[in-house]
mmCIF file of N, CA, C and O in Angstrom:
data_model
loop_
_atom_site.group_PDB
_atom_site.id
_atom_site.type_symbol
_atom_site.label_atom_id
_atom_site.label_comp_id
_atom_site.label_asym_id
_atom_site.label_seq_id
_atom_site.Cartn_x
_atom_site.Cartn_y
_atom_site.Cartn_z
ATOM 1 N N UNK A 17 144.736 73.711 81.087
ATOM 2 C CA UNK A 17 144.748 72.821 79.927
ATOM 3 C C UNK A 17 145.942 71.876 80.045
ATOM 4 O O UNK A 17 146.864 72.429 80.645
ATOM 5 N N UNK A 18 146.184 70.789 79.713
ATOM 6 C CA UNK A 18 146.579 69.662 79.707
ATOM 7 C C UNK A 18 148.114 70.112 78.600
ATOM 8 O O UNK A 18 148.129 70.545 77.447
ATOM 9 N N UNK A 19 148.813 69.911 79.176
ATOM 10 C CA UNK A 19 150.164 69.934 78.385
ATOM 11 C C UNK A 19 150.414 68.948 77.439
ATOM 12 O O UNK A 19 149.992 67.862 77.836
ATOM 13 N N UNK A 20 151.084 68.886 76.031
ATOM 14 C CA UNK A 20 151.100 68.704 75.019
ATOM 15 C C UNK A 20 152.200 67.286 75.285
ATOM 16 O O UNK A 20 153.196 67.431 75.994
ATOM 17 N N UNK A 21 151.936 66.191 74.750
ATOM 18 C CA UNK A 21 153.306 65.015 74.850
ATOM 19 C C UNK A 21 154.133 65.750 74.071
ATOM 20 O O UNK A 21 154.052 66.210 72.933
ATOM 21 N N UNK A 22 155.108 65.763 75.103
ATOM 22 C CA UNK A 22 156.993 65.718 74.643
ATOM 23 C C UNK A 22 157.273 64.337 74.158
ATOM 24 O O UNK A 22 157.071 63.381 74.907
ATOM 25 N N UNK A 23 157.820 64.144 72.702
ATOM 26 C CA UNK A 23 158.309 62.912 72.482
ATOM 27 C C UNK A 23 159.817 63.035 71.618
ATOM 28 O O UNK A 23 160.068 63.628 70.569
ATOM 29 N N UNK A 24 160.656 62.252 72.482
ATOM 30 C CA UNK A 24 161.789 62.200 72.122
ATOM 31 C C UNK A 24 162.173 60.708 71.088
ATOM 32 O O UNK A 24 161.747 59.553 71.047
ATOM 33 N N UNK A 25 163.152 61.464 70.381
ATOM 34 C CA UNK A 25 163.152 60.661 69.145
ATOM 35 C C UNK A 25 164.541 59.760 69.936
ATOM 36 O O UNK A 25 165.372 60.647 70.132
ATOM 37 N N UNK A 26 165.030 58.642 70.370
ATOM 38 C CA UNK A 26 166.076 58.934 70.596
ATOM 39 C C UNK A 26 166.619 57.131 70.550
ATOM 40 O O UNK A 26 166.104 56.354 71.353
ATOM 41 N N UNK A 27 167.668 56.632 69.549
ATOM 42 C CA UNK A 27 168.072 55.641 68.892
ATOM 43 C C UNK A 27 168.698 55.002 69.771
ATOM 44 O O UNK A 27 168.490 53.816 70.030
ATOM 45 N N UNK A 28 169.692 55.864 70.430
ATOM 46 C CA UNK A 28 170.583 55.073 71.695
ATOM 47 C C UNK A 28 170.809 55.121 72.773
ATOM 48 O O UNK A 28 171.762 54.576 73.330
ATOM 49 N N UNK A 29 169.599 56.080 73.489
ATOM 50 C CA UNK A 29 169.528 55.703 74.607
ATOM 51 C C UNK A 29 170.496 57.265 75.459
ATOM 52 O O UNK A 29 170.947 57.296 76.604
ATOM 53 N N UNK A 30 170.536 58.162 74.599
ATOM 54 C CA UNK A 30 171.203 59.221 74.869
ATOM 55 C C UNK A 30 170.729 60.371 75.751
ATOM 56 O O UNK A 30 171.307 61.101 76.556
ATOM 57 N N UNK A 31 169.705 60.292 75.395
ATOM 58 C CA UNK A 31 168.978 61.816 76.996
ATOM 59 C C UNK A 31 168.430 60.726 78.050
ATOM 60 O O UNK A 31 167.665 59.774 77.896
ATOM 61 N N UNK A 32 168.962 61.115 78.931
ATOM 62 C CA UNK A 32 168.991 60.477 80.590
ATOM 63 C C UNK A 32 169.010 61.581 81.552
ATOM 64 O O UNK A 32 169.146 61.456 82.769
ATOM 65 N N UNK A 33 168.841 62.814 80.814
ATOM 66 C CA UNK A 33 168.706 64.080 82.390
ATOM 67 C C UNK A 33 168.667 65.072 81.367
ATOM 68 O O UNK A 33 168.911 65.136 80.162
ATOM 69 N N UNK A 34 168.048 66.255 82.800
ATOM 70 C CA UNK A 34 167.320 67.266 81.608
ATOM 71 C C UNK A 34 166.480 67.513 81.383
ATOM 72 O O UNK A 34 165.689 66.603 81.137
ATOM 73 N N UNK A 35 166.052 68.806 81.304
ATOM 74 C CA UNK A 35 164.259 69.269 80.874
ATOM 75 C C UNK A 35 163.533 68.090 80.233
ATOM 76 O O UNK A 35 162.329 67.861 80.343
ATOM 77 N N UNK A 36 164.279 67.491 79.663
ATOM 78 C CA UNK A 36 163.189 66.545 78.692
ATOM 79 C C UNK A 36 162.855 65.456 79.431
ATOM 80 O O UNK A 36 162.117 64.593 78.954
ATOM 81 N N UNK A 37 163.314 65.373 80.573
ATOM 82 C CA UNK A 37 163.067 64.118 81.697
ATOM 83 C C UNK A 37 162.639 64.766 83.051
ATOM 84 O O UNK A 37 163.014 64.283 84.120
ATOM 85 N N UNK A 38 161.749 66.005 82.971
ATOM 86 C CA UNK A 38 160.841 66.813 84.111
ATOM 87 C C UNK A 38 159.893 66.052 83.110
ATOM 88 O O UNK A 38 159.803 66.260 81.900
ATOM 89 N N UNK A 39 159.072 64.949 84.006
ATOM 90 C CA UNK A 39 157.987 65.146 83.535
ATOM 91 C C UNK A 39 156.439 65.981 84.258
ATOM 92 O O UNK A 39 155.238 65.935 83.990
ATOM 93 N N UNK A 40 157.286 66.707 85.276
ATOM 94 C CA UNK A 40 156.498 67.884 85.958
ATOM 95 C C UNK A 40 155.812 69.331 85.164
ATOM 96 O O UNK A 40 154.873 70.091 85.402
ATOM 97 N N UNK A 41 156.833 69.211 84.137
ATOM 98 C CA UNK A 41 156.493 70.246 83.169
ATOM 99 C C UNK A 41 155.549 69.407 81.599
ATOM 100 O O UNK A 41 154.832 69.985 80.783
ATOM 101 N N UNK A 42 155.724 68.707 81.625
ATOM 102 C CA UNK A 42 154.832 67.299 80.506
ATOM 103 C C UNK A 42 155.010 66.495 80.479
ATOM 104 O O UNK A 42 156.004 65.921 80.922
ATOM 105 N N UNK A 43 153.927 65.990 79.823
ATOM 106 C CA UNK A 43 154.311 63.998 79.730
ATOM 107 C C UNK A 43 155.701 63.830 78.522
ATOM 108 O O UNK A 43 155.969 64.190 77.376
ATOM 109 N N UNK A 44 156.158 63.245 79.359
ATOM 110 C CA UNK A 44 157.552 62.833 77.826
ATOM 111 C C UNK A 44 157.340 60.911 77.851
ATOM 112 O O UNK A 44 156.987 60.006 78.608
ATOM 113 N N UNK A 45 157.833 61.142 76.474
ATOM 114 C CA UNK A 45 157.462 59.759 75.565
ATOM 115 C C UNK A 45 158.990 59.773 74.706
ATOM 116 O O UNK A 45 159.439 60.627 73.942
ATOM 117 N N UNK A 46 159.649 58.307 75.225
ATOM 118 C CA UNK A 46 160.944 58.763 74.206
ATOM 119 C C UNK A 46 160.610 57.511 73.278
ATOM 120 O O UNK A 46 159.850 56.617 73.649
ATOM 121 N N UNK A 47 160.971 57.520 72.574
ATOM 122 C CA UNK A 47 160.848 56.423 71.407
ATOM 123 C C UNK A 47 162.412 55.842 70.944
ATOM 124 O O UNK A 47 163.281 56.626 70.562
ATOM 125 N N UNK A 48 162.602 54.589 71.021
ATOM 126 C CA UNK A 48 164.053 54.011 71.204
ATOM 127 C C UNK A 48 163.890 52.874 70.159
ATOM 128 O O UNK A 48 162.900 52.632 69.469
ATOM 129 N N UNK A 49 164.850 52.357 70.191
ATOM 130 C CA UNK A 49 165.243 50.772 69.362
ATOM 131 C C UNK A 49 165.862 49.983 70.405
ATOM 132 O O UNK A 49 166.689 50.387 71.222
ATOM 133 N N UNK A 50 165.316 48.664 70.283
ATOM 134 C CA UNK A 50 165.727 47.249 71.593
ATOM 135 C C UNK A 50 167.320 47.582 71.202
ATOM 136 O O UNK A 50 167.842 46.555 71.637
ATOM 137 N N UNK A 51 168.391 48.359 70.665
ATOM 138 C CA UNK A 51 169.558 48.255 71.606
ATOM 139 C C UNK A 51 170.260 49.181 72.387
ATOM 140 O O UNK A 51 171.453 49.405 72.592
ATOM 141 N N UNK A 52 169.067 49.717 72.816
ATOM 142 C CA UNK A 52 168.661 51.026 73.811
ATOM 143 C C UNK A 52 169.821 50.476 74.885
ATOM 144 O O UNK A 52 169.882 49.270 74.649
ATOM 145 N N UNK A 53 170.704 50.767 75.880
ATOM 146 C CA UNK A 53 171.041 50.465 76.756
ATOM 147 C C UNK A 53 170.187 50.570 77.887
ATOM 148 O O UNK A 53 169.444 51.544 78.009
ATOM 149 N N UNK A 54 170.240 49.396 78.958
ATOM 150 C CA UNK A 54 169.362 49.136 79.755
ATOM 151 C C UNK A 54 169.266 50.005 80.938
ATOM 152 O O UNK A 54 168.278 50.225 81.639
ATOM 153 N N UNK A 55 170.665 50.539 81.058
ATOM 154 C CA UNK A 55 170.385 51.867 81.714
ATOM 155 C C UNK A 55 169.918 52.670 81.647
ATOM 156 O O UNK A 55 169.360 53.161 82.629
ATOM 157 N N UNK A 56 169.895 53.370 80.146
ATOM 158 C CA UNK A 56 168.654 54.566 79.991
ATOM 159 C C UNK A 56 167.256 54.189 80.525
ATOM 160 O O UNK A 56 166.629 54.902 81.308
ATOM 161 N N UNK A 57 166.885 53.187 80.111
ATOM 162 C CA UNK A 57 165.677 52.122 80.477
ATOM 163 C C UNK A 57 165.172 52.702 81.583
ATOM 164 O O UNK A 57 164.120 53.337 81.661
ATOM 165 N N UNK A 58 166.217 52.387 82.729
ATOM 166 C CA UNK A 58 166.339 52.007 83.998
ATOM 167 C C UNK A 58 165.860 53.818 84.626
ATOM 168 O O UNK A 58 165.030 54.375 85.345
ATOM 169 N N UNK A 59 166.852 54.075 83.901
ATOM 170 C CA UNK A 59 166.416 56.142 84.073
ATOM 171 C C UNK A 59 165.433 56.688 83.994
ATOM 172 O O UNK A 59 164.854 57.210 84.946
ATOM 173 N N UNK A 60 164.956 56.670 82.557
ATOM 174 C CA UNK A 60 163.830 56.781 82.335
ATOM 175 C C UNK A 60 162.523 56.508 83.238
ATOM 176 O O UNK A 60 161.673 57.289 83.665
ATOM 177 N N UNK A 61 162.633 55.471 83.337
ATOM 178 C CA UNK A 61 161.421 54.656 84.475
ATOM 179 C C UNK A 61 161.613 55.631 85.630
ATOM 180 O O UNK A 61 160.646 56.335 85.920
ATOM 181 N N UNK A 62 162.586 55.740 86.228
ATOM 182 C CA UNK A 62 162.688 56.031 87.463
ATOM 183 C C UNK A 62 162.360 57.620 87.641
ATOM 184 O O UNK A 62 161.943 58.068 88.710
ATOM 185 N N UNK A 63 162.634 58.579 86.268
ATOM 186 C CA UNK A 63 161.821 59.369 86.029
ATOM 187 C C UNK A 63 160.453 59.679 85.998
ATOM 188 O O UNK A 63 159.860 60.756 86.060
ATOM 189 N N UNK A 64 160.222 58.976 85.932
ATOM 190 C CA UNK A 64 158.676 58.095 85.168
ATOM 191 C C UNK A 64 158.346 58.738 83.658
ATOM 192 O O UNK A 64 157.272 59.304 83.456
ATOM 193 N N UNK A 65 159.127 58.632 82.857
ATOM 194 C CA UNK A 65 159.024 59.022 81.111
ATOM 195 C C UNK A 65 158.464 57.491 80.853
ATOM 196 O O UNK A 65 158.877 56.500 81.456
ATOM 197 N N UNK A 66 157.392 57.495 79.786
ATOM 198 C CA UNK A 66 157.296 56.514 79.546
ATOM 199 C C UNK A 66 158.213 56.170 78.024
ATOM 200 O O UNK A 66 158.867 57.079 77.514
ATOM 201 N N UNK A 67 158.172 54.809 77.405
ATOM 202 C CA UNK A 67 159.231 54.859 76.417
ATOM 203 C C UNK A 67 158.547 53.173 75.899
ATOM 204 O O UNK A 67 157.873 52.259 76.375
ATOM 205 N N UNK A 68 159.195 53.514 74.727
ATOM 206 C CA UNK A 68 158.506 52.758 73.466
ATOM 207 C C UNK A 68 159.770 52.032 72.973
ATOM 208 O O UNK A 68 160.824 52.662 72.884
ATOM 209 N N UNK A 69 159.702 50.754 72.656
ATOM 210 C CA UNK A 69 160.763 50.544 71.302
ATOM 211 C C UNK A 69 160.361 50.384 69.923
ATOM 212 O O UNK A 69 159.307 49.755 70.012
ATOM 213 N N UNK A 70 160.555 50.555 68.915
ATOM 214 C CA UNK A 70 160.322 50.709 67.674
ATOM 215 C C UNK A 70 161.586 50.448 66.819
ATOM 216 O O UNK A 70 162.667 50.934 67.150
ATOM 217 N N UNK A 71 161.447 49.700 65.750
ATOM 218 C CA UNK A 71 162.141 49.311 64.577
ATOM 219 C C UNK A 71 163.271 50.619 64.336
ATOM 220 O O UNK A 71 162.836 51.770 64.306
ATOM 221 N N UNK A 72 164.675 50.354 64.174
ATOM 222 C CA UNK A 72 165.625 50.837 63.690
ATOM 223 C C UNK A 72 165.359 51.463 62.208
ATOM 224 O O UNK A 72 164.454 50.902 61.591
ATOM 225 N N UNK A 73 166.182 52.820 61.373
ATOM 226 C CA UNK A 73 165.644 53.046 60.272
ATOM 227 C C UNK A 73 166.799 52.112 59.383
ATOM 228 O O UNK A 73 167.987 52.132 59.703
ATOM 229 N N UNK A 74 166.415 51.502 58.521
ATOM 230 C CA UNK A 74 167.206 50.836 57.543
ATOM 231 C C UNK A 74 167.230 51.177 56.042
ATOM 232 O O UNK A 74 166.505 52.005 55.490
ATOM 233 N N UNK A 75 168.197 50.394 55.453
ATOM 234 C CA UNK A 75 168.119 51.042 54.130
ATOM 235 C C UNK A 75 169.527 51.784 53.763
ATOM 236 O O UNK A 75 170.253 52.005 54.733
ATOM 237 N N UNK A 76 169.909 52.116 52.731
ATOM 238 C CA UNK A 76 170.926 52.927 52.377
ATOM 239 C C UNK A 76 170.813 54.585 53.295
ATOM 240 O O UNK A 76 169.891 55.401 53.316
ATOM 241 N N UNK A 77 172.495 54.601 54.143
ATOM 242 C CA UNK A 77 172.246 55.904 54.888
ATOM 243 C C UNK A 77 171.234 56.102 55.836
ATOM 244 O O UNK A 77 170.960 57.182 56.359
ATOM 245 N N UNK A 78 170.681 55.011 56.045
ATOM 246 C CA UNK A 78 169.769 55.215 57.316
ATOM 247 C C UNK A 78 170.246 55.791 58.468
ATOM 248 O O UNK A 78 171.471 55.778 58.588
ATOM 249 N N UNK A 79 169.493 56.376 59.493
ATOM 250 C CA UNK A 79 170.060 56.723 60.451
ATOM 251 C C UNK A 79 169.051 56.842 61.692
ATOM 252 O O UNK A 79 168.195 57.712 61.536
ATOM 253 N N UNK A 80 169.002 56.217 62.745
ATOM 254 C CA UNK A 80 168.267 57.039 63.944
ATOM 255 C C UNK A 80 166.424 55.514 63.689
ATOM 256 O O UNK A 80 166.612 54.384 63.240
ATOM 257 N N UNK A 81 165.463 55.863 63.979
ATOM 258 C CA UNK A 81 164.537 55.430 63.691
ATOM 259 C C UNK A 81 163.789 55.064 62.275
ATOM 260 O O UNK A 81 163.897 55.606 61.175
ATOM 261 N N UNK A 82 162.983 53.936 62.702
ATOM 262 C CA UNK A 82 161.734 54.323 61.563
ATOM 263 C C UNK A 82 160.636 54.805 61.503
ATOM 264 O O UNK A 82 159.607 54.353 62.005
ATOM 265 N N UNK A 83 160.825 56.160 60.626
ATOM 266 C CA UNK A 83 159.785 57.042 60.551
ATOM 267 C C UNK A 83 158.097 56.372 60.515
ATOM 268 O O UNK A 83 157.093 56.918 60.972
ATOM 269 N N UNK A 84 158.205 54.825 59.712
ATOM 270 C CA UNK A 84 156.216 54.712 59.717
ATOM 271 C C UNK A 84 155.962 53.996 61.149
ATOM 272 O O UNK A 84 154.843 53.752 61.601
ATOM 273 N N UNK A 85 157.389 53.654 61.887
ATOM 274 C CA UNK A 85 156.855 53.244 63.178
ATOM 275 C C UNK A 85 156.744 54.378 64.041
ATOM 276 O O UNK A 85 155.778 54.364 64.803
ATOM 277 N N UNK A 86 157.459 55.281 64.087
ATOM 278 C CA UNK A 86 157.500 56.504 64.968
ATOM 279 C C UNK A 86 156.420 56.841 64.865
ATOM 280 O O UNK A 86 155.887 57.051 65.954
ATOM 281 N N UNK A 87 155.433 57.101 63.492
ATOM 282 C CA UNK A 87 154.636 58.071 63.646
ATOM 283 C C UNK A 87 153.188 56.971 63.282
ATOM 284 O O UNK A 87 152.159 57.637 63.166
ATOM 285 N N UNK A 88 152.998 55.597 63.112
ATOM 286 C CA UNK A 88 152.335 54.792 64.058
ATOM 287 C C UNK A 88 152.193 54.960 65.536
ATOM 288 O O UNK A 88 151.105 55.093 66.096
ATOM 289 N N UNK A 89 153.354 54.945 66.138
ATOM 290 C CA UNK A 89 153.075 54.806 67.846
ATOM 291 C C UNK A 89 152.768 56.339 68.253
ATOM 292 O O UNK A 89 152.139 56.410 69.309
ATOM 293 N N UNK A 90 152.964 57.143 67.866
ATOM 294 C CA UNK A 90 151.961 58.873 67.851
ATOM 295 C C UNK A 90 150.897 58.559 67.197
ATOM 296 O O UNK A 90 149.969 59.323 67.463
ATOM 297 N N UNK A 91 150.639 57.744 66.446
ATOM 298 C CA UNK A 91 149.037 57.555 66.351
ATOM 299 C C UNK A 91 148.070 56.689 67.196
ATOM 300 O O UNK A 91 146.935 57.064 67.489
ATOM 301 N N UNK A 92 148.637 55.435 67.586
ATOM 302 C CA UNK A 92 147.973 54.950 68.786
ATOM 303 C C UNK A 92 147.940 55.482 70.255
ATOM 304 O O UNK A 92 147.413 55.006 71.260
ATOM 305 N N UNK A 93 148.824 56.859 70.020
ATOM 306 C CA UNK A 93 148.443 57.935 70.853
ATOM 307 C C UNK A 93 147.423 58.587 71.122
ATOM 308 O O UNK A 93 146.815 58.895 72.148
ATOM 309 N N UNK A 94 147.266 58.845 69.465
ATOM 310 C CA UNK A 94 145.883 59.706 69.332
ATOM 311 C C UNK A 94 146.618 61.086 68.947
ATOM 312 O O UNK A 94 145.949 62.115 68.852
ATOM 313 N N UNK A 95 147.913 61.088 68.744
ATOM 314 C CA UNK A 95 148.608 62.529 68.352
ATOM 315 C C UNK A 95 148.395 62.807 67.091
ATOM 316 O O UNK A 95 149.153 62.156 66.372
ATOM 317 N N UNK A 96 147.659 63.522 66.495
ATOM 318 C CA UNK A 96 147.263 64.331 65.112
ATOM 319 C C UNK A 96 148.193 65.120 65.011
ATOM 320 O O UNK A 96 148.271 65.358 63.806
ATOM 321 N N UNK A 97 149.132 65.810 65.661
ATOM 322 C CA UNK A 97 149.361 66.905 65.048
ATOM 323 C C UNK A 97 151.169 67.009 65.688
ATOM 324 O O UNK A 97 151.242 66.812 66.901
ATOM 325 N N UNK A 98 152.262 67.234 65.113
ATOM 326 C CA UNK A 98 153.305 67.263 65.613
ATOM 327 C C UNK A 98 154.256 68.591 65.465
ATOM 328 O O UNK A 98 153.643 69.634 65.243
ATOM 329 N N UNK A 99 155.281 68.649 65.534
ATOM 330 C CA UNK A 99 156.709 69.658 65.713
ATOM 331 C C UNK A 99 157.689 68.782 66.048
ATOM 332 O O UNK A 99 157.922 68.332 67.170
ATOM 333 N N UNK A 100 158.165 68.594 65.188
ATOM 334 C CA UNK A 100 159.858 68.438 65.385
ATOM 335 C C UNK A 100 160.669 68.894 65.366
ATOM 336 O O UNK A 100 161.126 69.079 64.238
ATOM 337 N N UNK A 101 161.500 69.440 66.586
ATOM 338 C CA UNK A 101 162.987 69.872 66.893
ATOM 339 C C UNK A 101 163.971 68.858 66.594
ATOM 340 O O UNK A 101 163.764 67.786 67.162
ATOM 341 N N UNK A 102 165.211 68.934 65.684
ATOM 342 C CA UNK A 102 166.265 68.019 65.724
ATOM 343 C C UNK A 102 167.138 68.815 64.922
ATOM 344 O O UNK A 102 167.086 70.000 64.591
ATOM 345 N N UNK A 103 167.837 68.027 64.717
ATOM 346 C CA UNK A 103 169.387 68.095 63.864
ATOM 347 C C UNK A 103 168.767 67.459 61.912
ATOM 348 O O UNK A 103 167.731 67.128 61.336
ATOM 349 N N UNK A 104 169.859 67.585 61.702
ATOM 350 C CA UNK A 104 169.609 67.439 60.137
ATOM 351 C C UNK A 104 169.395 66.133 59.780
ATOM 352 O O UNK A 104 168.976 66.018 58.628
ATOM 353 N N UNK A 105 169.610 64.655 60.657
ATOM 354 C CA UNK A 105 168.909 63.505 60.536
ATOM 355 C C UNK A 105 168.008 63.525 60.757
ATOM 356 O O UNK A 105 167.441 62.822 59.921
ATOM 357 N N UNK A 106 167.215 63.968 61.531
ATOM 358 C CA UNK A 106 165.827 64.005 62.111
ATOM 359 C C UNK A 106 164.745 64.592 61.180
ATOM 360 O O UNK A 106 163.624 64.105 61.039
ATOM 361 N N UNK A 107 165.274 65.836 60.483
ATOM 362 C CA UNK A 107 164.336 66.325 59.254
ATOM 363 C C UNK A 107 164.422 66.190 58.092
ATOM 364 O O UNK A 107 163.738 66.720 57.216
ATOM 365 N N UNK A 108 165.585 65.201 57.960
ATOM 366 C CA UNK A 108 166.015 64.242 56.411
ATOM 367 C C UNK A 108 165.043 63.150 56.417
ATOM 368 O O UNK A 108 164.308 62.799 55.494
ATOM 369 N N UNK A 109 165.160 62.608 57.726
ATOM 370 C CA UNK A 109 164.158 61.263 57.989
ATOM 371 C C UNK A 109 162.645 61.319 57.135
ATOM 372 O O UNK A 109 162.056 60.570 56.356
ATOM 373 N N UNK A 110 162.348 62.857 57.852
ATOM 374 C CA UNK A 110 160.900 63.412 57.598
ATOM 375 C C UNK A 110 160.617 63.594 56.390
ATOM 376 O O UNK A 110 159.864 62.810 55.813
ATOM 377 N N UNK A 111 161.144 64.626 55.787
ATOM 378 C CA UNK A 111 161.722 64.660 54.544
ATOM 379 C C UNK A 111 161.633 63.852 53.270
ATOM 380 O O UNK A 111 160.936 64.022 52.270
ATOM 381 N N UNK A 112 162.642 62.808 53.615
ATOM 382 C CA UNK A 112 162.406 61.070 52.695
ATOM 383 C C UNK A 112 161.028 60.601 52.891
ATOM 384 O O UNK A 112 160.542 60.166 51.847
ATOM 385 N N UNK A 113 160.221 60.557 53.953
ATOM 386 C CA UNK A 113 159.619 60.164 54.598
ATOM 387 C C UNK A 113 157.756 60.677 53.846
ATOM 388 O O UNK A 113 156.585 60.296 53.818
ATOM 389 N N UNK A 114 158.727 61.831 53.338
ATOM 390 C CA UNK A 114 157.250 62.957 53.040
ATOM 391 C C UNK A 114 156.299 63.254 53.892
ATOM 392 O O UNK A 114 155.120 63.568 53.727
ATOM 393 N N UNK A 115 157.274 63.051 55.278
ATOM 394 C CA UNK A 115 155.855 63.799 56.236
ATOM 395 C C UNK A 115 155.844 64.897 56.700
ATOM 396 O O UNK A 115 155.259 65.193 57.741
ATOM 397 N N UNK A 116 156.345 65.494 56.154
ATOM 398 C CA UNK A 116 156.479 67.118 56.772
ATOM 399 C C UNK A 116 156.166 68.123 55.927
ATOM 400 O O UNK A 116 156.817 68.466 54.941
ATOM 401 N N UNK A 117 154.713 68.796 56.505
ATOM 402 C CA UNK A 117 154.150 69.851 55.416
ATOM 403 C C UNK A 117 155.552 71.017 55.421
ATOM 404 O O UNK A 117 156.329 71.160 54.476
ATOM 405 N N UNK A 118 155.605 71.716 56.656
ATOM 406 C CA UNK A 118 156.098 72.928 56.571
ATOM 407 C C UNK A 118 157.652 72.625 57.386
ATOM 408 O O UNK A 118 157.995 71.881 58.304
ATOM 409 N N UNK A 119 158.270 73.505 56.618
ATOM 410 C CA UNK A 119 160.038 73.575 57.362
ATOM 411 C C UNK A 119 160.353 75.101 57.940
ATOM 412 O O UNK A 119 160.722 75.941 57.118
ATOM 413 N N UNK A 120 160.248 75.394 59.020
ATOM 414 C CA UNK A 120 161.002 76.584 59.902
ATOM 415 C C UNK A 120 162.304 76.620 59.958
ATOM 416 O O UNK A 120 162.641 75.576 59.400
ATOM 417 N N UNK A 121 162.900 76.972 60.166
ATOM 418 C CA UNK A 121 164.756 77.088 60.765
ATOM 419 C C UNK A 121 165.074 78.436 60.908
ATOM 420 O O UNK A 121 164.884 79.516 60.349
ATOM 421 N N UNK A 122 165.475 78.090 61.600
ATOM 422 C CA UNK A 122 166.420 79.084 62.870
ATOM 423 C C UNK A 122 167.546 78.962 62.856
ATOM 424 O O UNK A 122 167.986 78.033 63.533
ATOM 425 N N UNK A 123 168.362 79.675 62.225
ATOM 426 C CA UNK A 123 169.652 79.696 62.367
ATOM 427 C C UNK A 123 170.523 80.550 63.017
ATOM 428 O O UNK A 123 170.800 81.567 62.382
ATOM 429 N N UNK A 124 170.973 80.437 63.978
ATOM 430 C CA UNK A 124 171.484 81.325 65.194
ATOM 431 C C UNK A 124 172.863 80.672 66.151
ATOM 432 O O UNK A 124 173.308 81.308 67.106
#
């Protein structure tokens, strides 16, 4: 069976090595904003991850992406169904966002 897209949420261009850039183990998809540095760019590719740019999140306290573009470009995927791993911007985003049925955590 066909392994699940890995998609990385990632604003500045920050994962450049690393499980999340085997794309031997899945397809990875990072999702960025045009002031991505052109080096990650450059990484990425040469990985072969493919990668998206999408609108910055704005607004009071924004931080990281925008959530109706993020989860637009997982829909012209065809991705129905997600999991998000992150830090506490990432599930605030969601959160504000109201897209997140269920919350897990692991605290360890």
């Amino acid at each position: 069976a066909p392994q699940p897209l890995r998609v990385v949420l990632d604003s500045r261009g920050r994962v450049t090595k690393g499980p999340l850039m085997d794309t031997s183990d899945a397809p990875t998809l990072v999702l960025t904003t045009s002031t991505c540095p052109s080096d990650s760019v450059q990484l990425w590719q040469e990985a072969g991850v493919e990668f998206e740019v999408v609108p910055a999140a704005e607004g009071e306290g924004a931080r990281g992406l925008d959530m109706d573009a993020v989860l637009d470009a997982l829909g012209r995927r065809r991705v129905i169904q997600a999991m998000f791993e992150g830090g506490p911007h990432v599930h605030a985003s969601l959160l504000r966002h109201g897209s997140a049925d269920a919350l897990h955590l692991y605290v360890g």
